[in-house]
Amino acid sequence: MKRPTKSWGELGLIEQIRRKFPQSTKNVILGIGDDCAILRPPSNSELLITTDLSLEGRHFRRDLHPPESVGHRCLTRGLSDLAAMGATPLAAFLSLALPASILATAGGRDWIERFFAGLQGLAEMHRVILAGGDTSESPTGNRALILADIVLVGAAPKAEALRRSGASAGDVLYVTGQLGGAAAELESMMKRRRRILRVPTIEGHPHLFPEPRLDVGEALLRRRLATACIDISDGLSTDLMHLCHASGVNAEIDRAALPIHLLARRLGADAALRTALHGGEDYELLFAAPASVLMPTSLAGVPVTRIGSLKKRRSGRPMMTLLAPDGGHEELKAAGWEHFSGSGDRRKRLR
């Protein structure tokens, strides 16, 4: 974006956004600039829609996160939901609430430009167009916060989208990538207590620049490999609980099989395990597949690891069990992220 020397105002902000993003594709007939966008979904497909909030102080901090990371993470949240259902993204819609002061200062306008640079970089990578949205001034003056609400529209073949509810007893559990890296990087950032001004590359930053696994989700659907799928945004333990609830099964997880990220391993064995199980924001995919399926070790260039299996739901047995290398076992309780849980844990004050 070309940087103006004076305050933008709302119309100026919208014009800056419109200039930055393409206005049409084969699936987006009309984008930013009218009362509504016009979409043309692929034939014989269904639309999938998801929405996610990014709230300053809860999901990011201006004094901690570089703006490019905030924009990237904002879009990742919606793209990862589409990935979990095997969908192809068609369009994004962004509603953005900003303090009035951010448009009136050079530093504030620079923050906005870099926010959109981060969002645009990921959008171009996955060929998704920003087709509309809304802007508003945040209330409470100098104490006003930034809020970004992203809506993603995707498409999947009729009646074929992956769901949480399709798994059965006897299925095998897999995860993509590595676990715990996002929470470990965030913990390191919180300890430093100073803003990362710029990051030269998005590689190797699982918290700042997570990778939505869209190509993996599409491969799972196209090759009919998975019976159920969910993205790991709230932590493996919590998202596994969601899958078990929806599918009516119990789960056993092999502790030694968990693919733990190097950043998490540096925390020590016990902390690494907790982070991998409960840390969240890895945006990897957790999915189930029949035991008869010969699962490749990678999909779309992303490692795939077998971590456990699903069992028949039985009264009196834990929904989730963690198996130790020595043959011992213990109940695995969901301890990932949950809004309105009242937790005072420092890690959960920024999610």
Short mmCIF file of C-alpha atoms in Angstrom, two decimals:
data_model
loop_
_atom_site.label_atom_id
_atom_site.label_comp_id
_atom_site.label_asym_id
_atom_site.label_seq_id
_atom_site.Cartn_x
_atom_site.Cartn_y
_atom_site.Cartn_z
CA MET A 1 0.00 0.00 0.00
CA LYS A 2 1.16 3.52 -0.79
CA ARG A 3 1.48 5.45 2.45
CA PRO A 4 -0.47 8.71 2.54
CA THR A 5 0.79 11.54 4.71
CA LYS A 6 -2.58 12.38 6.27
CA SER A 7 -5.31 10.53 8.14
CA TRP A 8 -7.26 8.10 5.98
CA GLY A 9 -10.73 8.10 7.52
CA GLU A 10 -13.03 5.13 6.85
CA LEU A 11 -13.40 5.72 3.11
CA GLY A 12 -9.66 6.14 2.74
CA LEU A 13 -9.05 2.91 4.64
CA ILE A 14 -11.51 0.98 2.46
CA GLU A 15 -9.91 2.38 -0.69
CA GLN A 16 -6.47 1.29 0.50
CA ILE A 17 -7.81 -2.23 1.09
CA ARG A 18 -9.60 -2.34 -2.26
CA ARG A 19 -6.44 -1.35 -4.15
CA LYS A 20 -4.39 -4.01 -2.40
CA PHE A 21 -6.57 -7.02 -3.18
CA PRO A 22 -7.86 -8.38 -6.52
CA GLN A 23 -11.56 -7.81 -7.11
CA SER A 24 -12.62 -10.97 -8.93
CA THR A 25 -11.74 -14.57 -9.69
CA LYS A 26 -13.65 -17.36 -11.37
CA ASN A 27 -15.50 -17.95 -8.07
CA VAL A 28 -15.83 -14.30 -6.99
CA ILE A 29 -17.84 -12.36 -9.57
CA LEU A 30 -17.87 -9.14 -7.57
CA GLY A 31 -15.66 -8.29 -4.62
CA ILE A 32 -15.01 -5.15 -2.56
CA GLY A 33 -16.93 -2.04 -3.58
CA ASP A 34 -20.65 -2.87 -3.60
CA ASP A 35 -23.28 -3.68 -0.98
CA CYS A 36 -22.63 -7.41 -1.35
CA ALA A 37 -20.07 -9.68 -2.92
CA ILE A 38 -21.23 -12.11 -5.57
CA LEU A 39 -19.86 -15.65 -5.48
CA ARG A 40 -20.17 -18.46 -8.00
CA PRO A 41 -19.46 -21.77 -6.24
CA PRO A 42 -18.14 -24.72 -8.26
CA SER A 43 -20.79 -27.00 -9.72
CA ASN A 44 -21.94 -30.02 -7.69
CA SER A 45 -20.47 -28.55 -4.52
CA GLU A 46 -21.64 -27.27 -1.15
CA LEU A 47 -20.60 -24.08 0.56
CA LEU A 48 -18.81 -24.20 3.92
CA ILE A 49 -18.67 -21.06 6.05
CA THR A 50 -16.65 -20.37 9.17
CA THR A 51 -15.94 -17.29 11.25
CA ASP A 52 -13.26 -16.44 13.82
CA LEU A 53 -12.54 -13.44 16.02
CA SER A 54 -9.08 -12.02 16.65
CA LEU A 55 -9.27 -9.67 19.63
CA GLU A 56 -6.39 -7.55 20.86
CA GLY A 57 -5.32 -8.64 24.32
CA ARG A 58 -6.86 -12.08 23.88
CA HIS A 59 -5.45 -13.39 20.60
CA PHE A 60 -2.61 -10.93 20.02
CA ARG A 61 -0.86 -7.93 21.56
CA ARG A 62 0.34 -4.88 19.67
CA ASP A 63 3.29 -4.59 22.06
CA LEU A 64 4.31 -8.21 21.38
CA HIS A 65 3.29 -9.37 17.90
CA PRO A 66 4.54 -7.88 14.64
CA PRO A 67 1.56 -6.68 12.56
CA GLU A 68 2.30 -9.15 9.74
CA SER A 69 1.82 -11.98 12.24
CA VAL A 70 -1.53 -10.60 13.39
CA GLY A 71 -2.84 -10.49 9.81
CA HIS A 72 -1.43 -13.93 8.98
CA ARG A 73 -2.87 -15.52 12.12
CA CYS A 74 -6.25 -13.85 11.57
CA LEU A 75 -6.64 -15.56 8.19
CA THR A 76 -5.08 -18.83 9.36
CA ARG A 77 -7.86 -19.34 11.89
CA GLY A 78 -10.51 -19.54 9.18
CA LEU A 79 -8.41 -21.38 6.62
CA SER A 80 -7.59 -24.09 9.16
CA ASP A 81 -11.30 -24.71 9.76
CA LEU A 82 -11.80 -25.22 6.03
CA ALA A 83 -8.79 -27.53 5.93
CA ALA A 84 -10.31 -29.72 8.64
CA MET A 85 -13.32 -30.35 6.40
CA GLY A 86 -11.36 -30.86 3.20
CA ALA A 87 -12.73 -27.66 1.66
CA THR A 88 -11.22 -25.36 -0.93
CA PRO A 89 -11.33 -21.67 0.04
CA LEU A 90 -13.33 -19.36 -2.24
CA ALA A 91 -13.40 -15.99 -0.49
CA ALA A 92 -12.67 -14.19 2.76
CA PHE A 93 -14.58 -11.35 4.44
CA LEU A 94 -13.00 -9.17 7.09
CA SER A 95 -14.73 -6.93 9.60
CA LEU A 96 -12.21 -4.67 11.28
CA ALA A 97 -12.73 -2.41 14.31
CA LEU A 98 -9.91 0.09 14.91
CA PRO A 99 -9.16 2.89 17.37
CA ALA A 100 -9.61 6.28 15.68
CA SER A 101 -6.04 7.20 16.59
CA ILE A 102 -4.58 4.39 14.49
CA LEU A 103 -5.75 6.05 11.26
CA ALA A 104 -4.48 9.46 12.32
CA THR A 105 -0.82 8.63 12.96
CA ALA A 106 1.96 7.47 10.66
CA GLY A 107 2.80 4.65 13.08
CA GLY A 108 -0.81 3.52 13.16
CA ARG A 109 -1.14 3.53 9.39
CA ASP A 110 2.10 1.57 9.14
CA TRP A 111 0.64 -1.03 11.52
CA ILE A 112 -2.44 -1.40 9.30
CA GLU A 113 -0.35 -1.70 6.13
CA ARG A 114 1.76 -4.44 7.67
CA PHE A 115 -1.32 -6.22 9.05
CA PHE A 116 -2.73 -6.43 5.53
CA ALA A 117 0.65 -7.46 4.13
CA GLY A 118 0.61 -10.49 6.44
CA LEU A 119 -2.98 -11.33 5.54
CA GLN A 120 -2.34 -10.84 1.83
CA GLY A 121 0.77 -13.01 1.79
CA LEU A 122 -1.15 -15.99 3.16
CA ALA A 123 -4.18 -15.24 0.95
CA GLU A 124 -2.03 -15.31 -2.18
CA MET A 125 -0.35 -18.51 -1.06
CA HIS A 126 -3.71 -20.28 -0.89
CA ARG A 127 -5.43 -18.39 -3.72
CA VAL A 128 -8.19 -16.89 -1.60
CA ILE A 129 -9.60 -13.43 -2.37
CA LEU A 130 -10.65 -10.83 0.19
CA ALA A 131 -14.13 -10.14 -1.21
CA GLY A 132 -15.57 -7.72 1.34
CA GLY A 133 -16.18 -6.91 4.98
CA ASP A 134 -16.83 -3.92 7.19
CA THR A 135 -14.93 -1.30 9.17
CA SER A 136 -15.81 0.47 12.40
CA GLU A 137 -14.27 2.72 15.02
CA SER A 138 -13.60 0.95 18.30
CA PRO A 139 -15.10 2.65 21.37
CA THR A 140 -13.42 3.87 24.60
CA GLY A 141 -11.00 6.39 23.08
CA ASN A 142 -7.33 5.88 23.89
CA ARG A 143 -8.07 2.51 25.49
CA ALA A 144 -9.79 1.19 22.35
CA LEU A 145 -8.79 -2.24 21.08
CA ILE A 146 -8.40 -3.75 17.63
CA LEU A 147 -10.85 -6.48 16.65
CA ALA A 148 -10.68 -8.48 13.42
CA ASP A 149 -13.49 -10.87 12.52
CA ILE A 150 -12.66 -13.11 9.57
CA VAL A 151 -15.30 -15.06 7.63
CA LEU A 152 -14.16 -17.75 5.19
CA VAL A 153 -16.30 -19.31 2.50
CA GLY A 154 -15.16 -22.60 1.01
CA ALA A 155 -16.50 -25.36 -1.18
CA ALA A 156 -16.47 -29.14 -1.07
CA PRO A 157 -18.15 -31.80 -3.22
CA LYS A 158 -21.75 -32.40 -2.20
CA ALA A 159 -22.14 -34.63 0.87
CA GLU A 160 -18.38 -35.31 1.04
CA ALA A 161 -17.02 -32.71 3.47
CA LEU A 162 -15.07 -34.22 6.36
CA ARG A 163 -16.74 -33.94 9.76
CA ARG A 164 -15.92 -34.66 13.38
CA SER A 165 -18.68 -37.23 13.61
CA GLY A 166 -17.62 -39.88 11.08
CA ALA A 167 -15.13 -41.92 13.11
CA SER A 168 -15.79 -45.45 14.39
CA ALA A 169 -14.34 -47.80 16.97
CA GLY A 170 -11.33 -49.52 15.43
CA ASP A 171 -10.21 -46.45 13.48
CA VAL A 172 -6.64 -45.22 13.82
CA LEU A 173 -5.75 -41.66 14.88
CA TYR A 174 -3.22 -39.52 13.05
CA VAL A 175 -1.86 -35.97 13.32
CA THR A 176 -0.06 -33.83 10.79
CA GLY A 177 3.17 -31.95 11.44
CA GLN A 178 4.43 -31.45 14.99
CA LEU A 179 2.77 -30.47 18.23
CA GLY A 180 3.54 -27.92 20.92
CA GLY A 181 5.60 -25.52 18.85
CA ALA A 182 3.09 -22.67 18.87
CA ALA A 183 2.62 -22.68 22.63
CA ALA A 184 6.38 -22.98 23.18
CA GLU A 185 7.12 -20.01 20.95
CA LEU A 186 4.43 -17.96 22.67
CA GLU A 187 5.88 -18.84 26.07
CA SER A 188 9.28 -17.63 24.91
CA MET A 189 7.76 -14.38 23.62
CA MET A 190 5.92 -13.77 26.90
CA LYS A 191 9.14 -14.22 28.86
CA ARG A 192 10.99 -11.71 26.68
CA ARG A 193 8.21 -9.15 27.20
CA ARG A 194 9.21 -7.03 24.25
CA ARG A 195 7.81 -6.73 20.76
CA ILE A 196 9.35 -8.61 17.87
CA LEU A 197 9.81 -5.78 15.39
CA ARG A 198 10.16 -7.83 12.22
CA VAL A 199 10.59 -11.48 11.30
CA PRO A 200 12.73 -12.10 8.18
CA THR A 201 10.90 -15.31 7.27
CA ILE A 202 7.68 -17.05 8.22
CA GLU A 203 9.49 -20.39 8.40
CA GLY A 204 10.16 -21.82 11.85
CA HIS A 205 7.62 -19.66 13.68
CA PRO A 206 4.69 -21.94 14.56
CA HIS A 207 3.00 -19.33 16.76
CA LEU A 208 3.67 -16.17 14.75
CA PHE A 209 3.09 -17.75 11.33
CA PRO A 210 1.18 -21.06 11.62
CA GLU A 211 0.51 -23.04 8.44
CA PRO A 212 -3.10 -24.02 7.67
CA ARG A 213 -3.07 -27.55 6.25
CA LEU A 214 -5.41 -26.94 3.31
CA ASP A 215 -3.60 -29.21 0.87
CA VAL A 216 -3.61 -32.04 3.41
CA GLY A 217 -7.34 -31.64 4.08
CA GLU A 218 -8.12 -31.66 0.37
CA ALA A 219 -5.97 -34.78 -0.10
CA LEU A 220 -7.74 -36.58 2.76
CA LEU A 221 -11.11 -35.83 1.18
CA ARG A 222 -10.12 -36.48 -2.44
CA ARG A 223 -8.42 -39.79 -1.66
CA ARG A 224 -11.11 -40.79 0.86
CA LEU A 225 -8.51 -41.55 3.51
CA ALA A 226 -10.19 -40.09 6.61
CA THR A 227 -13.45 -40.84 8.39
CA ALA A 228 -13.33 -37.77 10.64
CA CYS A 229 -11.15 -34.70 11.03
CA ILE A 230 -10.66 -31.63 13.22
CA ASP A 231 -8.00 -28.93 13.39
CA ILE A 232 -5.87 -28.62 16.53
CA SER A 233 -6.54 -25.03 17.48
CA ASP A 234 -7.52 -25.52 21.13
CA GLY A 235 -4.99 -28.23 21.99
CA LEU A 236 -4.81 -31.93 21.10
CA SER A 237 -6.57 -33.04 24.30
CA THR A 238 -9.49 -30.65 23.87
CA ASP A 239 -9.94 -31.17 20.14
CA LEU A 240 -9.67 -34.95 20.52
CA MET A 241 -12.45 -34.70 23.11
CA HIS A 242 -14.59 -32.86 20.54
CA LEU A 243 -13.99 -35.61 17.97
CA CYS A 244 -14.76 -38.36 20.50
CA HIS A 245 -17.97 -36.64 21.57
CA ALA A 246 -19.15 -36.15 18.00
CA SER A 247 -18.31 -39.70 16.91
CA GLY A 248 -19.39 -41.47 20.10
CA VAL A 249 -16.07 -43.22 20.71
CA ASN A 250 -13.24 -43.42 23.23
CA ALA A 251 -9.59 -42.80 22.36
CA GLU A 252 -6.23 -44.21 23.35
CA ILE A 253 -3.15 -42.08 22.68
CA ASP A 254 0.39 -43.49 22.56
CA ARG A 255 2.47 -40.95 24.47
CA ALA A 256 5.74 -42.06 22.86
CA ALA A 257 4.33 -41.59 19.35
CA LEU A 258 3.47 -37.90 19.73
CA PRO A 259 5.48 -35.81 17.24
CA ILE A 260 6.68 -33.04 19.57
CA HIS A 261 8.11 -29.86 18.06
CA LEU A 262 11.76 -29.01 18.77
CA LEU A 263 10.76 -25.73 20.45
CA ALA A 264 8.60 -27.69 22.88
CA ARG A 265 11.30 -30.30 23.51
CA ARG A 266 13.61 -27.57 24.70
CA LEU A 267 11.26 -26.99 27.64
CA GLY A 268 12.13 -30.38 29.16
CA ALA A 269 10.32 -33.72 28.92
CA ASP A 270 7.37 -33.02 31.23
CA ALA A 271 6.69 -29.52 29.92
CA ALA A 272 7.08 -30.71 26.33
CA LEU A 273 4.43 -33.37 26.84
CA ARG A 274 2.00 -30.90 28.45
CA THR A 275 2.57 -28.44 25.66
CA ALA A 276 2.02 -31.05 22.95
CA LEU A 277 -1.18 -32.29 24.57
CA HIS A 278 -2.73 -29.03 25.72
CA GLY A 279 -0.84 -26.10 24.17
CA GLY A 280 -3.05 -25.41 21.17
CA GLU A 281 -2.74 -23.10 18.17
CA ASP A 282 -0.69 -25.64 16.25
CA TYR A 283 -3.35 -25.64 13.50
CA GLU A 284 -2.40 -29.17 12.57
CA LEU A 285 -5.04 -31.73 11.59
CA LEU A 286 -6.15 -34.59 13.83
CA PHE A 287 -7.97 -37.25 11.84
CA ALA A 288 -9.23 -40.80 12.02
CA ALA A 289 -8.93 -43.47 9.33
CA PRO A 290 -9.86 -47.15 9.07
CA ALA A 291 -7.13 -49.50 10.26
CA SER A 292 -7.15 -51.10 6.80
CA VAL A 293 -6.00 -47.87 5.12
CA LEU A 294 -2.32 -47.80 4.23
CA MET A 295 -1.64 -44.25 5.34
CA PRO A 296 1.33 -42.52 3.69
CA THR A 297 3.99 -41.04 5.97
CA SER A 298 3.32 -37.62 4.45
CA LEU A 299 0.56 -35.83 2.58
CA ALA A 300 1.16 -32.73 0.45
CA GLY A 301 4.68 -32.67 1.84
CA VAL A 302 3.50 -32.63 5.47
CA PRO A 303 4.50 -35.47 7.84
CA VAL A 304 1.67 -37.69 9.09
CA THR A 305 2.07 -39.61 12.37
CA ARG A 306 -0.04 -42.39 13.85
CA ILE A 307 -0.66 -41.50 17.51
CA GLY A 308 -3.41 -43.84 18.72
CA SER A 309 -6.70 -45.54 18.06
CA LEU A 310 -10.42 -45.28 18.76
CA LYS A 311 -12.36 -47.70 20.93
CA LYS A 312 -15.98 -48.49 21.57
CA ARG A 313 -17.60 -46.15 24.08
CA ARG A 314 -18.10 -47.95 27.37
CA SER A 315 -19.67 -46.71 30.57
CA GLY A 316 -17.22 -46.14 33.39
CA ARG A 317 -14.18 -45.88 31.14
CA PRO A 318 -12.37 -42.62 30.45
CA MET A 319 -13.19 -41.01 27.15
CA MET A 320 -9.46 -40.54 26.52
CA THR A 321 -6.54 -42.60 27.82
CA LEU A 322 -2.81 -41.84 27.60
CA LEU A 323 -0.64 -44.94 27.18
CA ALA A 324 2.90 -44.87 28.59
CA PRO A 325 5.90 -46.68 27.04
CA ASP A 326 6.12 -49.02 30.07
CA GLY A 327 2.56 -50.23 29.53
CA GLY A 328 0.97 -47.99 32.14
CA HIS A 329 -1.98 -45.78 31.37
CA GLU A 330 -3.79 -42.78 32.78
CA GLU A 331 -6.87 -40.78 31.96
CA LEU A 332 -6.22 -37.95 29.53
CA LYS A 333 -8.37 -34.98 30.47
CA ALA A 334 -9.10 -32.10 28.13
CA ALA A 335 -6.92 -29.22 29.31
CA GLY A 336 -6.54 -27.07 26.23
CA TRP A 337 -8.11 -23.70 25.59
CA GLU A 338 -11.72 -22.90 26.43
CA HIS A 339 -13.13 -19.37 26.51
CA PHE A 340 -15.07 -18.37 29.65
CA SER A 341 -13.31 -21.12 31.62
CA GLY A 342 -12.11 -18.61 34.25
CA SER A 343 -8.56 -19.92 34.10
CA GLY A 344 -5.90 -17.57 35.41
CA ASP A 345 -3.06 -19.42 33.67
CA ARG A 346 -0.71 -16.95 31.96
CA ARG A 347 -0.58 -19.05 28.79
CA LYS A 348 -4.35 -18.80 28.44
CA ARG A 349 -4.52 -15.05 28.82
CA LEU A 350 -3.27 -14.65 25.26
CA ARG A 351 -5.13 -17.02 22.96
#
